[in-house]
Protein backbone atom coordinates (compact mmCIF):
# COMPACT_ATOMS: atom_id res chain seq x y z
CA UNK A 1 0.00 0.00 0.00
CA UNK A 2 1.30 3.45 -0.89
CA UNK A 3 1.91 5.80 2.05
CA UNK A 4 -0.41 8.20 0.22
CA UNK A 5 -3.38 5.85 0.26
CA UNK A 6 -4.55 6.55 3.80
CA UNK A 7 -4.34 10.33 3.46
CA UNK A 8 -6.02 10.37 0.05
CA UNK A 9 -8.82 8.12 1.31
CA UNK A 10 -9.44 10.46 4.23
CA UNK A 11 -9.44 13.44 1.89
CA UNK A 12 -11.77 11.86 -0.69
CA UNK A 13 -14.99 13.27 0.84
CA UNK A 14 -13.40 16.73 0.93
CA UNK A 15 -12.30 16.36 -2.69
CA UNK A 16 -15.82 15.31 -3.66
CA UNK A 17 -17.38 18.32 -1.94
CA UNK A 18 -14.83 20.68 -3.51
CA UNK A 19 -15.53 19.20 -6.94
CA UNK A 20 -19.23 19.92 -6.47
CA UNK A 21 -18.39 23.47 -5.42
CA UNK A 22 -16.18 23.80 -8.50
CA UNK A 23 -18.93 22.60 -10.84
CA UNK A 24 -21.39 25.08 -9.35
CA UNK A 25 -18.91 27.96 -9.63
CA UNK A 26 -17.67 27.14 -13.13
CA UNK A 27 -19.00 29.21 -15.97
CA UNK A 28 -19.58 27.55 -19.33
CA UNK A 29 -17.69 29.23 -22.14
CA UNK A 30 -16.72 28.50 -25.72
CA UNK A 31 -13.30 29.13 -27.28
CA UNK A 32 -14.79 29.94 -30.68
CA UNK A 33 -16.62 32.93 -29.21
CA UNK A 34 -13.36 34.49 -27.99
CA UNK A 35 -11.17 33.90 -31.06
CA UNK A 36 -11.07 36.76 -33.63
CA UNK A 37 -11.48 34.62 -36.74
CA UNK A 38 -12.04 37.68 -38.92
CA UNK A 39 -8.36 38.55 -38.50
CA UNK A 40 -7.24 35.17 -39.82
CA UNK A 41 -5.86 34.43 -43.25
CA UNK A 42 -4.37 31.44 -45.00
CA UNK A 43 -0.74 30.74 -44.27
CA UNK A 44 1.70 30.54 -47.16
CA UNK A 45 3.78 27.35 -46.79
CA UNK A 46 7.45 28.15 -46.34
CA UNK A 47 6.92 31.88 -45.82
CA UNK A 48 8.83 33.11 -42.78
CA UNK A 49 6.90 34.90 -40.03
CA UNK A 50 7.85 38.44 -38.96
CA UNK A 51 6.43 40.62 -36.16
CA UNK A 52 4.85 42.80 -38.85
CA UNK A 53 2.49 39.91 -39.67
CA UNK A 54 0.65 40.35 -36.36
CA UNK A 55 -2.84 41.87 -36.28
CA UNK A 56 -3.43 42.92 -32.68
CA UNK A 57 -5.87 45.80 -33.05
CA UNK A 58 -3.04 48.29 -33.29
CA UNK A 59 -1.08 46.91 -30.32
CA UNK A 60 2.61 46.05 -30.61
CA UNK A 61 3.87 43.15 -28.54
CA UNK A 62 7.17 43.23 -26.70
CA UNK A 63 9.50 40.23 -26.80
CA UNK A 64 8.55 39.56 -23.17
CA UNK A 65 4.83 39.29 -23.95
CA UNK A 66 5.55 37.04 -26.93
CA UNK A 67 7.65 34.83 -24.65
CA UNK A 68 4.83 34.74 -22.10
CA UNK A 69 2.27 33.74 -24.73
CA UNK A 70 4.66 31.12 -26.10
CA UNK A 71 5.31 29.61 -22.66
CA UNK A 72 1.72 29.89 -21.45
CA UNK A 73 0.41 27.97 -24.44
CA UNK A 74 3.10 25.29 -24.39
CA UNK A 75 2.53 24.56 -20.72
CA UNK A 76 -1.16 24.04 -21.52
CA UNK A 77 -0.22 21.88 -24.51
CA UNK A 78 1.77 19.52 -22.30
CA UNK A 79 -1.52 18.38 -20.78
CA UNK A 80 -1.09 14.62 -21.43
CA UNK A 81 1.88 14.44 -19.09
CA UNK A 82 0.29 16.47 -16.31
CA UNK A 83 -2.66 14.07 -16.54
CA UNK A 84 -0.29 11.13 -16.29
CA UNK A 85 1.39 12.48 -13.17
CA UNK A 86 -1.90 13.35 -11.47
CA UNK A 87 -3.15 9.86 -12.25
CA UNK A 88 0.01 8.30 -10.79
CA UNK A 89 -0.08 10.36 -7.59
CA UNK A 90 -3.83 10.55 -6.86
CA UNK A 91 -5.10 7.40 -8.57
CA UNK A 92 -8.54 6.91 -10.07
CA UNK A 93 -10.67 6.82 -6.95
CA UNK A 94 -14.18 8.16 -7.44
CA UNK A 95 -13.68 11.73 -6.20
CA UNK A 96 -10.06 12.12 -7.29
CA UNK A 97 -10.70 10.54 -10.68
CA UNK A 98 -13.75 12.70 -11.34
CA UNK A 99 -11.79 15.82 -10.43
CA UNK A 100 -8.87 14.88 -12.69
CA UNK A 101 -11.22 14.27 -15.63
CA UNK A 102 -12.92 17.64 -15.18
CA UNK A 103 -9.56 19.39 -14.76
CA UNK A 104 -8.30 17.73 -17.96
CA UNK A 105 -11.30 18.92 -19.96
CA UNK A 106 -10.94 22.50 -18.77
CA UNK A 107 -7.18 22.67 -19.33
CA UNK A 108 -7.63 21.27 -22.84
CA UNK A 109 -10.05 24.10 -23.59
CA UNK A 110 -7.41 26.62 -22.51
CA UNK A 111 -4.98 25.22 -25.04
CA UNK A 112 -7.53 25.39 -27.86
CA UNK A 113 -8.50 28.96 -27.05
CA UNK A 114 -4.99 30.40 -26.75
CA UNK A 115 -3.80 28.54 -29.86
CA UNK A 116 -6.74 29.84 -31.89
CA UNK A 117 -6.03 33.40 -30.80
CA UNK A 118 -2.33 33.16 -31.64
CA UNK A 119 -2.96 31.63 -35.06
CA UNK A 120 -5.66 34.10 -36.15
CA UNK A 121 -3.72 37.15 -34.93
CA UNK A 122 -0.30 35.75 -35.92
CA UNK A 123 0.98 37.20 -32.64
CA UNK A 124 3.97 34.85 -32.47
CA UNK A 125 5.98 32.74 -34.90
CA UNK A 126 3.84 29.65 -35.61
CA UNK A 127 6.76 27.59 -36.90
CA UNK A 128 8.87 28.25 -33.79
CA UNK A 129 5.83 27.48 -31.66
CA UNK A 130 5.18 24.13 -33.35
CA UNK A 131 8.81 23.09 -33.25
CA UNK A 132 8.95 23.89 -29.55
CA UNK A 133 5.71 21.99 -28.94
CA UNK A 134 7.10 18.91 -30.64
CA UNK A 135 10.23 19.02 -28.50
CA UNK A 136 8.39 19.65 -25.26
CA UNK A 137 5.64 17.06 -25.67
CA UNK A 138 8.03 14.48 -27.10
CA UNK A 139 10.38 14.72 -24.13
CA UNK A 140 7.55 14.53 -21.55
CA UNK A 141 9.18 16.76 -18.95
CA UNK A 142 6.88 17.91 -16.17
CA UNK A 143 7.31 18.49 -12.42
CA UNK A 144 7.03 15.12 -10.68
CA UNK A 145 6.33 15.34 -6.94
CA UNK A 146 6.94 11.93 -5.39
CA UNK A 147 4.32 12.19 -2.68
CA UNK A 148 0.67 13.22 -2.61
CA UNK A 149 1.45 15.82 0.06
CA UNK A 150 4.03 17.46 -2.18
CA UNK A 151 1.73 17.22 -5.19
CA UNK A 152 -1.11 18.99 -3.37
CA UNK A 153 1.18 21.82 -2.33
CA UNK A 154 2.82 22.15 -5.73
CA UNK A 155 -0.49 22.16 -7.59
CA UNK A 156 -1.92 24.80 -5.25
CA UNK A 157 1.01 27.14 -5.85
CA UNK A 158 1.32 26.32 -9.56
CA UNK A 159 -2.34 26.86 -10.41
CA UNK A 160 -2.33 30.26 -8.70
CA UNK A 161 0.96 31.16 -10.38
CA UNK A 162 -0.53 30.18 -13.74
CA UNK A 163 -3.57 32.35 -13.08
CA UNK A 164 -1.36 35.32 -12.27
CA UNK A 165 0.84 34.75 -15.32
CA UNK A 166 -2.12 34.48 -17.71
CA UNK A 167 -3.80 37.58 -16.30
CA UNK A 168 -0.63 39.69 -16.31
CA UNK A 169 0.11 38.59 -19.87
CA UNK A 170 -3.39 39.62 -20.95
CA UNK A 171 -2.94 43.07 -19.43
CA UNK A 172 0.20 43.64 -21.51
CA UNK A 173 -1.11 42.39 -24.86
CA UNK A 174 -2.84 45.68 -25.60
CA UNK A 175 -5.56 43.92 -27.61
CA UNK A 176 -8.99 43.86 -25.88
CA UNK A 177 -9.80 40.48 -27.42
CA UNK A 178 -6.55 39.02 -26.14
CA UNK A 179 -7.16 40.51 -22.72
CA UNK A 180 -10.64 39.00 -22.51
CA UNK A 181 -9.42 35.58 -23.58
CA UNK A 182 -6.53 35.48 -21.12
CA UNK A 183 -8.81 36.72 -18.33
CA UNK A 184 -11.26 33.92 -19.09
CA UNK A 185 -8.50 31.32 -18.90
CA UNK A 186 -7.15 32.90 -15.71
CA UNK A 187 -10.58 32.65 -14.08
CA UNK A 188 -10.61 28.88 -14.67
CA UNK A 189 -7.11 28.58 -13.26
CA UNK A 190 -8.26 30.39 -10.15
CA UNK A 191 -11.00 27.83 -9.58
CA UNK A 192 -8.44 25.05 -9.98
CA UNK A 193 -6.26 26.79 -7.43
CA UNK A 194 -9.13 27.05 -4.95
CA UNK A 195 -9.77 23.30 -5.19
CA UNK A 196 -6.16 22.45 -4.41
CA UNK A 197 -5.78 25.19 -1.80
CA UNK A 198 -8.73 23.97 0.22
CA UNK A 199 -8.05 20.25 -0.08
CA UNK A 200 -4.49 21.02 1.06
CA UNK A 201 -5.89 22.92 4.05
CA UNK A 202 -7.83 19.79 4.96
CA UNK A 203 -4.64 17.72 4.61
CA UNK A 204 -2.86 20.12 6.98
CA UNK A 205 -5.52 19.44 9.61
CA UNK A 206 -5.00 15.69 9.21
CA UNK A 207 -1.19 15.70 9.09
CA UNK A 208 0.24 19.09 10.06
CA UNK A 209 3.86 18.00 10.43
CA UNK A 210 3.96 16.03 7.20
CA UNK A 211 2.27 18.81 5.27
CA UNK A 212 4.55 21.55 6.64
CA UNK A 213 7.52 19.49 5.50
CA UNK A 214 5.94 19.15 2.04
CA UNK A 215 5.26 22.91 1.90
CA UNK A 216 8.87 23.64 2.81
CA UNK A 217 10.17 21.29 0.11
CA UNK A 218 7.90 22.74 -2.56
CA UNK A 219 8.60 26.38 -1.72
CA UNK A 220 12.34 25.70 -1.70
CA UNK A 221 12.26 23.90 -5.05
CA UNK A 222 9.34 25.58 -6.81
CA UNK A 223 9.56 26.00 -10.56
CA UNK A 224 6.87 27.02 -13.02
CA UNK A 225 5.82 24.41 -15.60
CA UNK A 226 7.87 24.69 -18.77
CA UNK A 227 11.12 22.94 -17.95
CA UNK A 228 10.92 21.00 -21.21
CA UNK A 229 10.36 24.05 -23.42
CA UNK A 230 13.38 24.83 -25.62
CA UNK A 231 15.18 28.00 -24.51
CA UNK A 232 12.97 28.15 -21.43
CA UNK A 233 15.51 30.05 -19.32
CA UNK A 234 15.63 32.91 -21.84
CA UNK A 235 11.84 33.11 -22.00
CA UNK A 236 11.59 33.04 -18.20
CA UNK A 237 14.14 35.85 -17.87
CA UNK A 238 12.19 38.06 -20.29
CA UNK A 239 8.94 37.29 -18.47
CA UNK A 240 10.53 38.18 -15.13
CA UNK A 241 12.07 41.43 -16.38
CA UNK A 242 8.66 42.53 -17.65
CA UNK A 243 7.15 41.88 -14.22
CA UNK A 244 4.74 39.27 -15.60
CA UNK A 245 6.08 36.68 -13.18
CA UNK A 246 9.13 37.26 -11.00
CA UNK A 247 10.29 36.75 -7.43
CA UNK A 248 8.28 39.73 -6.17
CA UNK A 249 5.10 38.39 -7.76
CA UNK A 250 5.84 34.92 -6.40
CA UNK A 251 6.32 36.25 -2.87
CA UNK A 252 3.55 38.85 -2.76
CA UNK A 253 0.82 37.09 -4.75
CA UNK A 254 1.52 33.40 -4.13
CA UNK A 255 3.48 32.61 -0.99
CA UNK A 256 2.18 35.27 1.39
CA UNK A 257 -1.54 34.93 0.52
CA UNK A 258 -1.53 31.12 0.46
CA UNK A 259 1.15 29.81 2.81
CA UNK A 260 0.99 32.53 5.45
CA UNK A 261 -2.59 33.84 5.28
CA UNK A 262 -4.68 30.90 4.07
CA UNK A 263 -2.79 27.95 5.53
CA UNK A 264 -1.53 30.05 8.49
CA UNK A 265 1.63 27.97 8.69
CA UNK A 266 3.31 30.30 11.18
CA UNK A 267 0.47 29.71 13.65
CA UNK A 268 0.09 25.92 13.41
CA UNK A 269 0.31 23.97 16.64
CA UNK A 270 1.07 20.34 17.39
CA UNK A 271 4.04 20.00 15.04
CA UNK A 272 6.66 17.36 15.77
CA UNK A 273 10.37 18.18 15.75
CA UNK A 274 10.71 17.61 12.00
CA UNK A 275 7.68 19.79 11.35
CA UNK A 276 8.99 22.60 13.56
CA UNK A 277 12.37 22.52 11.83
CA UNK A 278 10.70 22.58 8.41
CA UNK A 279 8.54 25.53 9.42
CA UNK A 280 11.59 27.50 10.56
CA UNK A 281 13.31 26.85 7.22
CA UNK A 282 10.12 27.68 5.34
CA UNK A 283 9.59 31.05 7.01
CA UNK A 284 13.21 32.01 6.44
CA UNK A 285 12.92 30.97 2.78
CA UNK A 286 9.78 33.06 2.23
CA UNK A 287 11.53 36.04 3.81
CA UNK A 288 14.57 35.56 1.54
CA UNK A 289 12.37 35.34 -1.57
CA UNK A 290 10.66 38.57 -0.53
CA UNK A 291 13.96 40.39 -0.08
CA UNK A 292 15.27 39.13 -3.41
CA UNK A 293 12.05 40.13 -5.15
CA UNK A 294 12.18 43.66 -3.77
CA UNK A 295 15.85 44.02 -4.68
CA UNK A 296 15.31 42.87 -8.26
CA UNK A 297 12.22 45.06 -8.65
CA UNK A 298 14.16 48.10 -7.44
CA UNK A 299 16.99 47.31 -9.86
CA UNK A 300 14.53 46.96 -12.74
CA UNK A 301 12.92 50.28 -11.87
CA UNK A 302 16.32 51.99 -11.76
CA UNK A 303 17.22 50.56 -15.16
CA UNK A 304 13.93 51.78 -16.64
CA UNK A 305 14.45 55.25 -15.24
CA UNK A 306 18.01 55.35 -16.60
CA UNK A 307 16.81 54.22 -20.02
CA UNK A 308 14.20 56.98 -20.13
CA UNK A 309 16.73 59.76 -19.52
Steps between C-alpha positions, in 0.01 A plus 500: 500500500630845411561735794268740317203265504383570854521878466332504159220275626438734792500798266267342242178641653659846509610463138148395403344801672755736343430352157130572547584855605721533192225380266254748649748788472624418150367707216442334164689668219597427142842563344351581160317799647826656622719441193510786243459286189444806282868587542612162368638426157649201325863430573744480211708181537867580545447873552691623804307679775595854607358718780342718231264211418316544831151652508441605860256788463783749476696362797869414471626210707830508684733200490405433863128473422572275202710279728218491755244400237739238363565349844141528621369308201769232505443427867131448420594284201699264721171386652543124435797482734341703778205260477737206525668635812171587670375151422816344646491706820125519573373185329156451350287491812149634451550857624862539391436342161195716434696812591792406274265439206330837545836675542626334180200619300536858619876517444455360149258783425764752608743360247245517218403857581851644530619314189206630297571856609870476416437347158230747391694805622842360401628645828799265517701289257286191429792294371711566811196423713435165331863396510514580870176310561639192330813511714316563824225241459739242357735524797217481758663723760270615778543558875472163674430522874561159655238526771135603507578760767758664276270476199216677682729783604664533160169501314357764734793734440531418129134554415501840671829590332351402164196717566721797581720443195204473261332810641817711499574390144150603392545845652814557292369375165327829426228324299157494673419162346825354628439649842152349521622158393789490746272624779255220424776240519635658819157475663497123441850470641385681811226244557756222460718674755213526748436125476861415578538774761205378702568128470856577614360690799306187591819293465678740737234432763552125460881501488643839597862391537510303177331778307728774637797294386342466154432876486861573591630265230273645233570864584874432502492320165208668324522542125231602254395239242705528183825325582480306174444805279802578280680817611279515808754690711512786248121520484475493880755781533305721258175423682659589834654825375159610373349435843259239362634241742805558718616449857299798626182366341574153636548633853223760511227324301570131562696421814370766738128466413501119494768369735484772764142631483291206379689205646626710796816292520668733749216441747462121476522305823576137575797466265762236573871582498534443125197718435631781721838492327333506158284795601805697614672435166181583312447837667862596443471396134186709445675798658804452273280478189329823604830682545631374167178600326513853638867536409446385142191719461694804621783421258254465212339832587840671511590357160171622352552847640856510364380387158239776489753778561 
